[in-house]
PDB file of C-alpha atoms in Angstrom:
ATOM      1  CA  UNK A  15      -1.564   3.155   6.640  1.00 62.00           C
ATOM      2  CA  UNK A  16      -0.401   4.941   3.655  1.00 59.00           C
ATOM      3  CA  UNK A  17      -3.023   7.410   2.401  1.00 57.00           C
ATOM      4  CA  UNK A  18      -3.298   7.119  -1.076  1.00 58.00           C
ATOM      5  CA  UNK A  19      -4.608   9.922  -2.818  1.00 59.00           C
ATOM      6  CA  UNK A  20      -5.835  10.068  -5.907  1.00 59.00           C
ATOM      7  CA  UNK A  21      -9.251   8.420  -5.884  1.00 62.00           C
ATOM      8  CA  UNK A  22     -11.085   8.211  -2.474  1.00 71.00           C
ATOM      9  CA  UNK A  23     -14.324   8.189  -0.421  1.00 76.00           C
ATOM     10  CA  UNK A  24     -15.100   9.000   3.766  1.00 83.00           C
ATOM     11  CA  UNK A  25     -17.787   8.178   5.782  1.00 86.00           C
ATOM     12  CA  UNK A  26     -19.689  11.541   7.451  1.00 93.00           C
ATOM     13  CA  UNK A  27     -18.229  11.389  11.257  1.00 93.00           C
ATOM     14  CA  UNK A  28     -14.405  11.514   9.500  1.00 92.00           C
ATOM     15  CA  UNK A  29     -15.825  14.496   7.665  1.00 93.00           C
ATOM     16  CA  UNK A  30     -17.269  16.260  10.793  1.00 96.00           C
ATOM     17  CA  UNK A  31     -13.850  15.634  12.116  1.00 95.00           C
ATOM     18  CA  UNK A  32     -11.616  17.181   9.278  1.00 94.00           C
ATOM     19  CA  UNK A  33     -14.097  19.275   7.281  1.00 94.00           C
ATOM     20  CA  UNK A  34     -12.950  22.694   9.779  1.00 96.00           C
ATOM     21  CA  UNK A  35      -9.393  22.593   9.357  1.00 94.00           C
ATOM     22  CA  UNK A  36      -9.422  20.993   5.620  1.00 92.00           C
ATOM     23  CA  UNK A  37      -6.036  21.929   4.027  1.00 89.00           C
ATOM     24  CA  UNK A  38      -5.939  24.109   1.050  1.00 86.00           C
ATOM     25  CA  UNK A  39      -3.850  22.426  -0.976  1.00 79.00           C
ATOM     26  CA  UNK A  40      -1.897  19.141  -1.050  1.00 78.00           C
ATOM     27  CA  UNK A  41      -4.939  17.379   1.239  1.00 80.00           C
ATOM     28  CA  UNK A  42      -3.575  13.783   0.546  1.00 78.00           C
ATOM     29  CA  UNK A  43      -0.950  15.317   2.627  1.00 81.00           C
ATOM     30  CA  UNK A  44      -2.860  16.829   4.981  1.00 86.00           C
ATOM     31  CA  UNK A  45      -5.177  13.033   5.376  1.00 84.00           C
ATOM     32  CA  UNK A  46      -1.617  11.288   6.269  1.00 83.00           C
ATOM     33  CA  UNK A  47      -0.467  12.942   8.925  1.00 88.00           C
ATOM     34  CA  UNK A  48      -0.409  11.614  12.605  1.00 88.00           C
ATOM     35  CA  UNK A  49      -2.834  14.106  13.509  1.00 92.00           C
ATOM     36  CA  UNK A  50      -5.488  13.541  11.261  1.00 91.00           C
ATOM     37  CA  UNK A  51      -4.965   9.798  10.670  1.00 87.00           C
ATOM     38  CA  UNK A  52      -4.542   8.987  14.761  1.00 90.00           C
ATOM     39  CA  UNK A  53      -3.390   5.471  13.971  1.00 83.00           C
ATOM     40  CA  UNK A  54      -6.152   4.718  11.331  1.00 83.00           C
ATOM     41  CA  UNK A  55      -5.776   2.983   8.100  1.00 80.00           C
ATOM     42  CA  UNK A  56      -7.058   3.545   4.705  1.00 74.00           C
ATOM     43  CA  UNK A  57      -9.071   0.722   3.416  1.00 70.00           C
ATOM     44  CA  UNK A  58      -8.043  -0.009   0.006  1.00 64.00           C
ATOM     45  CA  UNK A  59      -8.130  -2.155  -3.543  1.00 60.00           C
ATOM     46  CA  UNK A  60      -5.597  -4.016  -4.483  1.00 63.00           C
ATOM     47  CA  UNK A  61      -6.572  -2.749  -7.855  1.00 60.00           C
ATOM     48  CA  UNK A  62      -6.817   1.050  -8.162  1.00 58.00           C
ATOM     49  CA  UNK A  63     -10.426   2.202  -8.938  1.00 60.00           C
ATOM     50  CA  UNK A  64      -8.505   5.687  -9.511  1.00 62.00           C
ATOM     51  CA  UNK A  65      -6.980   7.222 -12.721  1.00 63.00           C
ATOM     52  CA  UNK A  66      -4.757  10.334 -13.332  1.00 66.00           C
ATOM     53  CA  UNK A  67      -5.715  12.584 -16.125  1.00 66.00           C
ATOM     54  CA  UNK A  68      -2.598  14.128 -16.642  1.00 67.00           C
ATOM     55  CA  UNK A  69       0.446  15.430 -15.013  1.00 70.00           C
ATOM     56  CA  UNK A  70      -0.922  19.220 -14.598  1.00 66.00           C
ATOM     57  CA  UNK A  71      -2.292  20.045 -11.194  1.00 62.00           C
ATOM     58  CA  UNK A  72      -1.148  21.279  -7.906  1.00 56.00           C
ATOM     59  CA  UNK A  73       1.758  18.536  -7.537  1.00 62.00           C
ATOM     60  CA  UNK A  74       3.221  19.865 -10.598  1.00 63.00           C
ATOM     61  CA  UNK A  75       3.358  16.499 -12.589  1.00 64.00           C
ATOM     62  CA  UNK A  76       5.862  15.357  -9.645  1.00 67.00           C
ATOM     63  CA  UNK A  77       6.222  11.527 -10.049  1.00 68.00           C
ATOM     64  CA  UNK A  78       4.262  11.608 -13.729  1.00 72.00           C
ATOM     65  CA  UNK A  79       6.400  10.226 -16.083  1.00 72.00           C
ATOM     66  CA  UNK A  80       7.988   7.152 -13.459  1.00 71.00           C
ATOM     67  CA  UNK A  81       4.774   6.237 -12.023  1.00 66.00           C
ATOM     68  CA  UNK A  82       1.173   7.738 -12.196  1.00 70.00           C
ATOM     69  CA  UNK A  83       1.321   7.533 -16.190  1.00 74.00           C
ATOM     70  CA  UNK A  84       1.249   3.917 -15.814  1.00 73.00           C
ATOM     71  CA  UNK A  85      -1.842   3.637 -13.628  1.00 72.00           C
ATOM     72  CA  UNK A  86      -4.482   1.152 -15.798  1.00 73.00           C
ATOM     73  CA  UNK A  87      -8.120   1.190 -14.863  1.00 75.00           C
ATOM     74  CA  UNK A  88      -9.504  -2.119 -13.686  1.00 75.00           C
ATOM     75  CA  UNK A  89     -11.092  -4.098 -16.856  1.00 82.00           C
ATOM     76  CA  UNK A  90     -12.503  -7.234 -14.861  1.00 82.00           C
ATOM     77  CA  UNK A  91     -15.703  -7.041 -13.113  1.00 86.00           C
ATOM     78  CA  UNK A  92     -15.560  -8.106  -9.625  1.00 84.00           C
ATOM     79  CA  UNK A  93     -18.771  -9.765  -7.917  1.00 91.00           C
ATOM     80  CA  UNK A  94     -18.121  -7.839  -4.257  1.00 84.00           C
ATOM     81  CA  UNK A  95     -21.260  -9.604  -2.761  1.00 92.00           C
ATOM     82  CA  UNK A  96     -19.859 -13.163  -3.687  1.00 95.00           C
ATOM     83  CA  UNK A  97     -16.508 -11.878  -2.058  1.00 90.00           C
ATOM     84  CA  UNK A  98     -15.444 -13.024   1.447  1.00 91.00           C
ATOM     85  CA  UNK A  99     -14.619  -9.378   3.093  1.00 89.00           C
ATOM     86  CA  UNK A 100     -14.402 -10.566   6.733  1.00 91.00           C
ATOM     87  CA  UNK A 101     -10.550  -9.716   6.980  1.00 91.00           C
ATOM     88  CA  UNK A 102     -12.008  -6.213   7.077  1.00 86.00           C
ATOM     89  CA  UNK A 103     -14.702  -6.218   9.859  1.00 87.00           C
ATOM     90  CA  UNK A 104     -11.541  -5.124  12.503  1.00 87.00           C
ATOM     91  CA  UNK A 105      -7.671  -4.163  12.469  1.00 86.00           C
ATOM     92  CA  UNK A 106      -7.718  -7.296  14.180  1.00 90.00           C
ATOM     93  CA  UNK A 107      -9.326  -9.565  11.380  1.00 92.00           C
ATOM     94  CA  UNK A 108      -7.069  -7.794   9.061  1.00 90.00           C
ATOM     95  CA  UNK A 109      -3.842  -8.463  10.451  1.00 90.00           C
ATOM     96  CA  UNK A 110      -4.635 -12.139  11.239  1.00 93.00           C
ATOM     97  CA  UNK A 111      -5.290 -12.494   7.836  1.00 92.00           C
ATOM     98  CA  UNK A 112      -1.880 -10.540   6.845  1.00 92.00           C
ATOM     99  CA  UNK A 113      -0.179 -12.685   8.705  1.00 92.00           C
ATOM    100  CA  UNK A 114      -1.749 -15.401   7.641  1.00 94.00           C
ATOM    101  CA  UNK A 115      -1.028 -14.645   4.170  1.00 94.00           C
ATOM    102  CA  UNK A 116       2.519 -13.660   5.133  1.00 94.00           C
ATOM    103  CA  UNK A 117       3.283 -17.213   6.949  1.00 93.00           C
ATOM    104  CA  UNK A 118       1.969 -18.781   3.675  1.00 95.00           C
ATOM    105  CA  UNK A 119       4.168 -16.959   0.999  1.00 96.00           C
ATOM    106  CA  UNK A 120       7.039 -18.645   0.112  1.00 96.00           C
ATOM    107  CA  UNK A 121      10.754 -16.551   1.890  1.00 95.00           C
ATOM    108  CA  UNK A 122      12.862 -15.631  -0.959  1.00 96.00           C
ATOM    109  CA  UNK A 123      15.216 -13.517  -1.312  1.00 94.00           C
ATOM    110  CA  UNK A 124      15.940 -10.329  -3.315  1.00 93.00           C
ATOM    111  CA  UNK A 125      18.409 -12.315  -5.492  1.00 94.00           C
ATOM    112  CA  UNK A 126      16.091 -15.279  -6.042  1.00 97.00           C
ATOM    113  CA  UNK A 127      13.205 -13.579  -7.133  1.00 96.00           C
ATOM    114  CA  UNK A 128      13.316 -13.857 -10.351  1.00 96.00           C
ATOM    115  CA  UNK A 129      14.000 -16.980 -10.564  1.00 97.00           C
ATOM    116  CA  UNK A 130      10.508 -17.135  -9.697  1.00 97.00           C
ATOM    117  CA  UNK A 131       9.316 -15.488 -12.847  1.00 95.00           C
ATOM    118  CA  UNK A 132       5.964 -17.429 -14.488  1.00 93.00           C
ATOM    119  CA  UNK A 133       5.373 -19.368 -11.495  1.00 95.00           C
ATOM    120  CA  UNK A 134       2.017 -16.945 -10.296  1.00 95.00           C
ATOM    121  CA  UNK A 135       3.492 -18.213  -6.200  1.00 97.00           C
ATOM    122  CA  UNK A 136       2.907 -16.093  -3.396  1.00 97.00           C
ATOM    123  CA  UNK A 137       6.855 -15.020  -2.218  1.00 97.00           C
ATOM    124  CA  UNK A 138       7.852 -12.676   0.802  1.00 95.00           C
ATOM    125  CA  UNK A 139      11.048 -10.634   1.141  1.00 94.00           C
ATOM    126  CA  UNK A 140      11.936  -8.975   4.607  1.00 91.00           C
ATOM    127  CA  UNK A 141      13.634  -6.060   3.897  1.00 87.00           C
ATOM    128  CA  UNK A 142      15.747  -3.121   5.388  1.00 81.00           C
ATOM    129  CA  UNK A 143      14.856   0.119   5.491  1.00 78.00           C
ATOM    130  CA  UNK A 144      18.552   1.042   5.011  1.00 78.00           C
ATOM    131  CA  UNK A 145      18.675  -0.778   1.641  1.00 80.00           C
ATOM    132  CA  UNK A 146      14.751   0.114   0.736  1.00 84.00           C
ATOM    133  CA  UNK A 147      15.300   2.780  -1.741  1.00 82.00           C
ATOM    134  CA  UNK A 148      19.105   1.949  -3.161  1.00 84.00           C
ATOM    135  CA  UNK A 149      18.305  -1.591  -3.893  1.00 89.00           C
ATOM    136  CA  UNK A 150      14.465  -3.004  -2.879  1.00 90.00           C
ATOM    137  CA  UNK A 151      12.156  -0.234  -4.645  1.00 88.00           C
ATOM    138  CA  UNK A 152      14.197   0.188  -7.786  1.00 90.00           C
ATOM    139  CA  UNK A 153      14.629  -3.592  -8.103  1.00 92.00           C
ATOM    140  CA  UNK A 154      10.480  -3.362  -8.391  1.00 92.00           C
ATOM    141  CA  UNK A 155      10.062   0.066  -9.639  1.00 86.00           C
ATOM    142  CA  UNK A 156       8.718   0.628  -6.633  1.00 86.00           C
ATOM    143  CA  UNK A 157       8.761   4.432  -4.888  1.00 80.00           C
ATOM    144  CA  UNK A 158      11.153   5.346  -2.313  1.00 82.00           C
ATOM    145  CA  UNK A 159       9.742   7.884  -0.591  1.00 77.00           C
ATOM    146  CA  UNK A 160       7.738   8.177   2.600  1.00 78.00           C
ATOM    147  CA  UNK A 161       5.150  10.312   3.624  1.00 77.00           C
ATOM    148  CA  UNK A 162       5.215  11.105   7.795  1.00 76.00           C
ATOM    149  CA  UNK A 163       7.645   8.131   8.212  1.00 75.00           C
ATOM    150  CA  UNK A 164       5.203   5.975   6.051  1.00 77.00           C
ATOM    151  CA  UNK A 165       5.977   3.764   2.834  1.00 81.00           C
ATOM    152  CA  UNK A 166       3.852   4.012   0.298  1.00 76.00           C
ATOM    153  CA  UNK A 167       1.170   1.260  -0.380  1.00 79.00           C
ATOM    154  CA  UNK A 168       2.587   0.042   2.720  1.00 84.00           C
ATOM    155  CA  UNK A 169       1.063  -1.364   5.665  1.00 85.00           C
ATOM    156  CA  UNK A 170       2.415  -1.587   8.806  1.00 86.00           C
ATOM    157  CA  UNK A 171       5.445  -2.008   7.100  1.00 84.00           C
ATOM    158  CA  UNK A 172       4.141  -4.657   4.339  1.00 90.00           C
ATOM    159  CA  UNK A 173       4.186  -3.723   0.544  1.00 90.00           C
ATOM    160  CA  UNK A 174       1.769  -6.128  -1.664  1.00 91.00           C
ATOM    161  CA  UNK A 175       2.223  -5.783  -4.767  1.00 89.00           C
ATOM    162  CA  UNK A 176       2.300  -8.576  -8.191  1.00 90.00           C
ATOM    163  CA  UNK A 177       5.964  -8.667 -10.295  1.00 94.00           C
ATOM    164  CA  UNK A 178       6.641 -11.460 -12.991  1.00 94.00           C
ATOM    165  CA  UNK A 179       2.870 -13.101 -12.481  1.00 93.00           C
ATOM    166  CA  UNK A 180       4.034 -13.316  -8.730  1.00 96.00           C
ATOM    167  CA  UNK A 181       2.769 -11.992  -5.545  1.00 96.00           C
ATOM    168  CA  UNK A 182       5.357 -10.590  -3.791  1.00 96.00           C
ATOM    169  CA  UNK A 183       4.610  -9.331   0.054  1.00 95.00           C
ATOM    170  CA  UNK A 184       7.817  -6.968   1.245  1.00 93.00           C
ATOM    171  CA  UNK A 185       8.135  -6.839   4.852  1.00 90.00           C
ATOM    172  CA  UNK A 186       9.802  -4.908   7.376  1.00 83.00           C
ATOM    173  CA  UNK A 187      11.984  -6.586  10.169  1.00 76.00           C
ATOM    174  CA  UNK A 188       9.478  -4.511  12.283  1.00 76.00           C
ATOM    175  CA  UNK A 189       6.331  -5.958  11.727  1.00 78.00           C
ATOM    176  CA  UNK A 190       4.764  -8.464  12.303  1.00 78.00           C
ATOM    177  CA  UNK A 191       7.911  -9.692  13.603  1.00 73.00           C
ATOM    178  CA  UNK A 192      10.068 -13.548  13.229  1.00 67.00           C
ATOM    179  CA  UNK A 193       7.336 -15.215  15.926  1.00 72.00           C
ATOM    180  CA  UNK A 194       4.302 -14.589  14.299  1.00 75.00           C
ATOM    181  CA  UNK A 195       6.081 -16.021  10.655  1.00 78.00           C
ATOM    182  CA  UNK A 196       7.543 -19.463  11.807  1.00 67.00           C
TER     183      UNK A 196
END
């Protein structure tokens, strides 16, 4: 849900759609708000296609040094017609398949994770939103902002990301709720 900026591509109808009131600056802002996005979500890699060149431009270097310096460039070539993308045909193929992936991680929690360290498992941590940026996001180095009430990288309230050869899947008590993981 979380637009991400940086490096990105739309199709000709969401042009038509945006192109007359295009913001003038800050348009990854402009791209997430409730307006514009209307309940739509990005699709995205799980391995940024995008790189910063520096911390001069119109966000002023804001979130440089902790973050966007440390953005690597994919080195491994990825065959995307051998690739099963059906968990992208629908919002509804995607989500099954979130939840899929969800059920099968392994529920840990923030204490135990790195006991975990080495193992390359697939963990899950439900967390708070109260606690998300005192104890989750710095645990990860992780950022604690949102954007229009929206976590970054998140979706639907799930953050995917890989820490200590693991992947870790943080989850909100919101979504997709203690029914759909047992």
């Amino acid at each position: 849900e979380f637009f991400p900026g940086l490096g990105w591509m739309m199709d000709k109808s969401m042009w038509s759609e945006v192109r007359d009131r295009w913001a003038v600056a800050f348009w990854d802002e402009f791209m997430r708000r409730p307006d514009v996005r209307k309940g739509r979500s990005c699709i995205r890699p799980e391995i940024s296609r995008s790189f910063t060149f520096g911390e001069d431009g119109v966000s002023g270097g804001q979130f440089f040094a902790g973050h966007l310096s440390r953005i690597k460039l994919n080195d491994v070539m990825i065959d995307w017609g051998k690739q099963d993308l059906r968990s992208l045909a629908s919002t509804a193929a995607f989500d099954e398949s979130l939840v899929a992936r969800l059920r099968a991680a392994k529920l840990v929690t923030l204490d135990e994770v790195d006991s975990f360290a080495g193992r390359a498992e697939a963990l899950r941590i439900e967390y708070d939103d109260h606690a998300f940026a005192k104890m989750v996001a710095p645990k990860f180095g992780l950022m604690t902002d949102e954007k229009e009430g929206i976590r970054r990288m998140s979706y639907r309230g799930v953050i995917p990301f890989t820490y200590q050869t693991n992947r870790i899947f943080l989850y909100s008590r919101k979504w997709p709720g203690p029914d759909k993981l047992s």
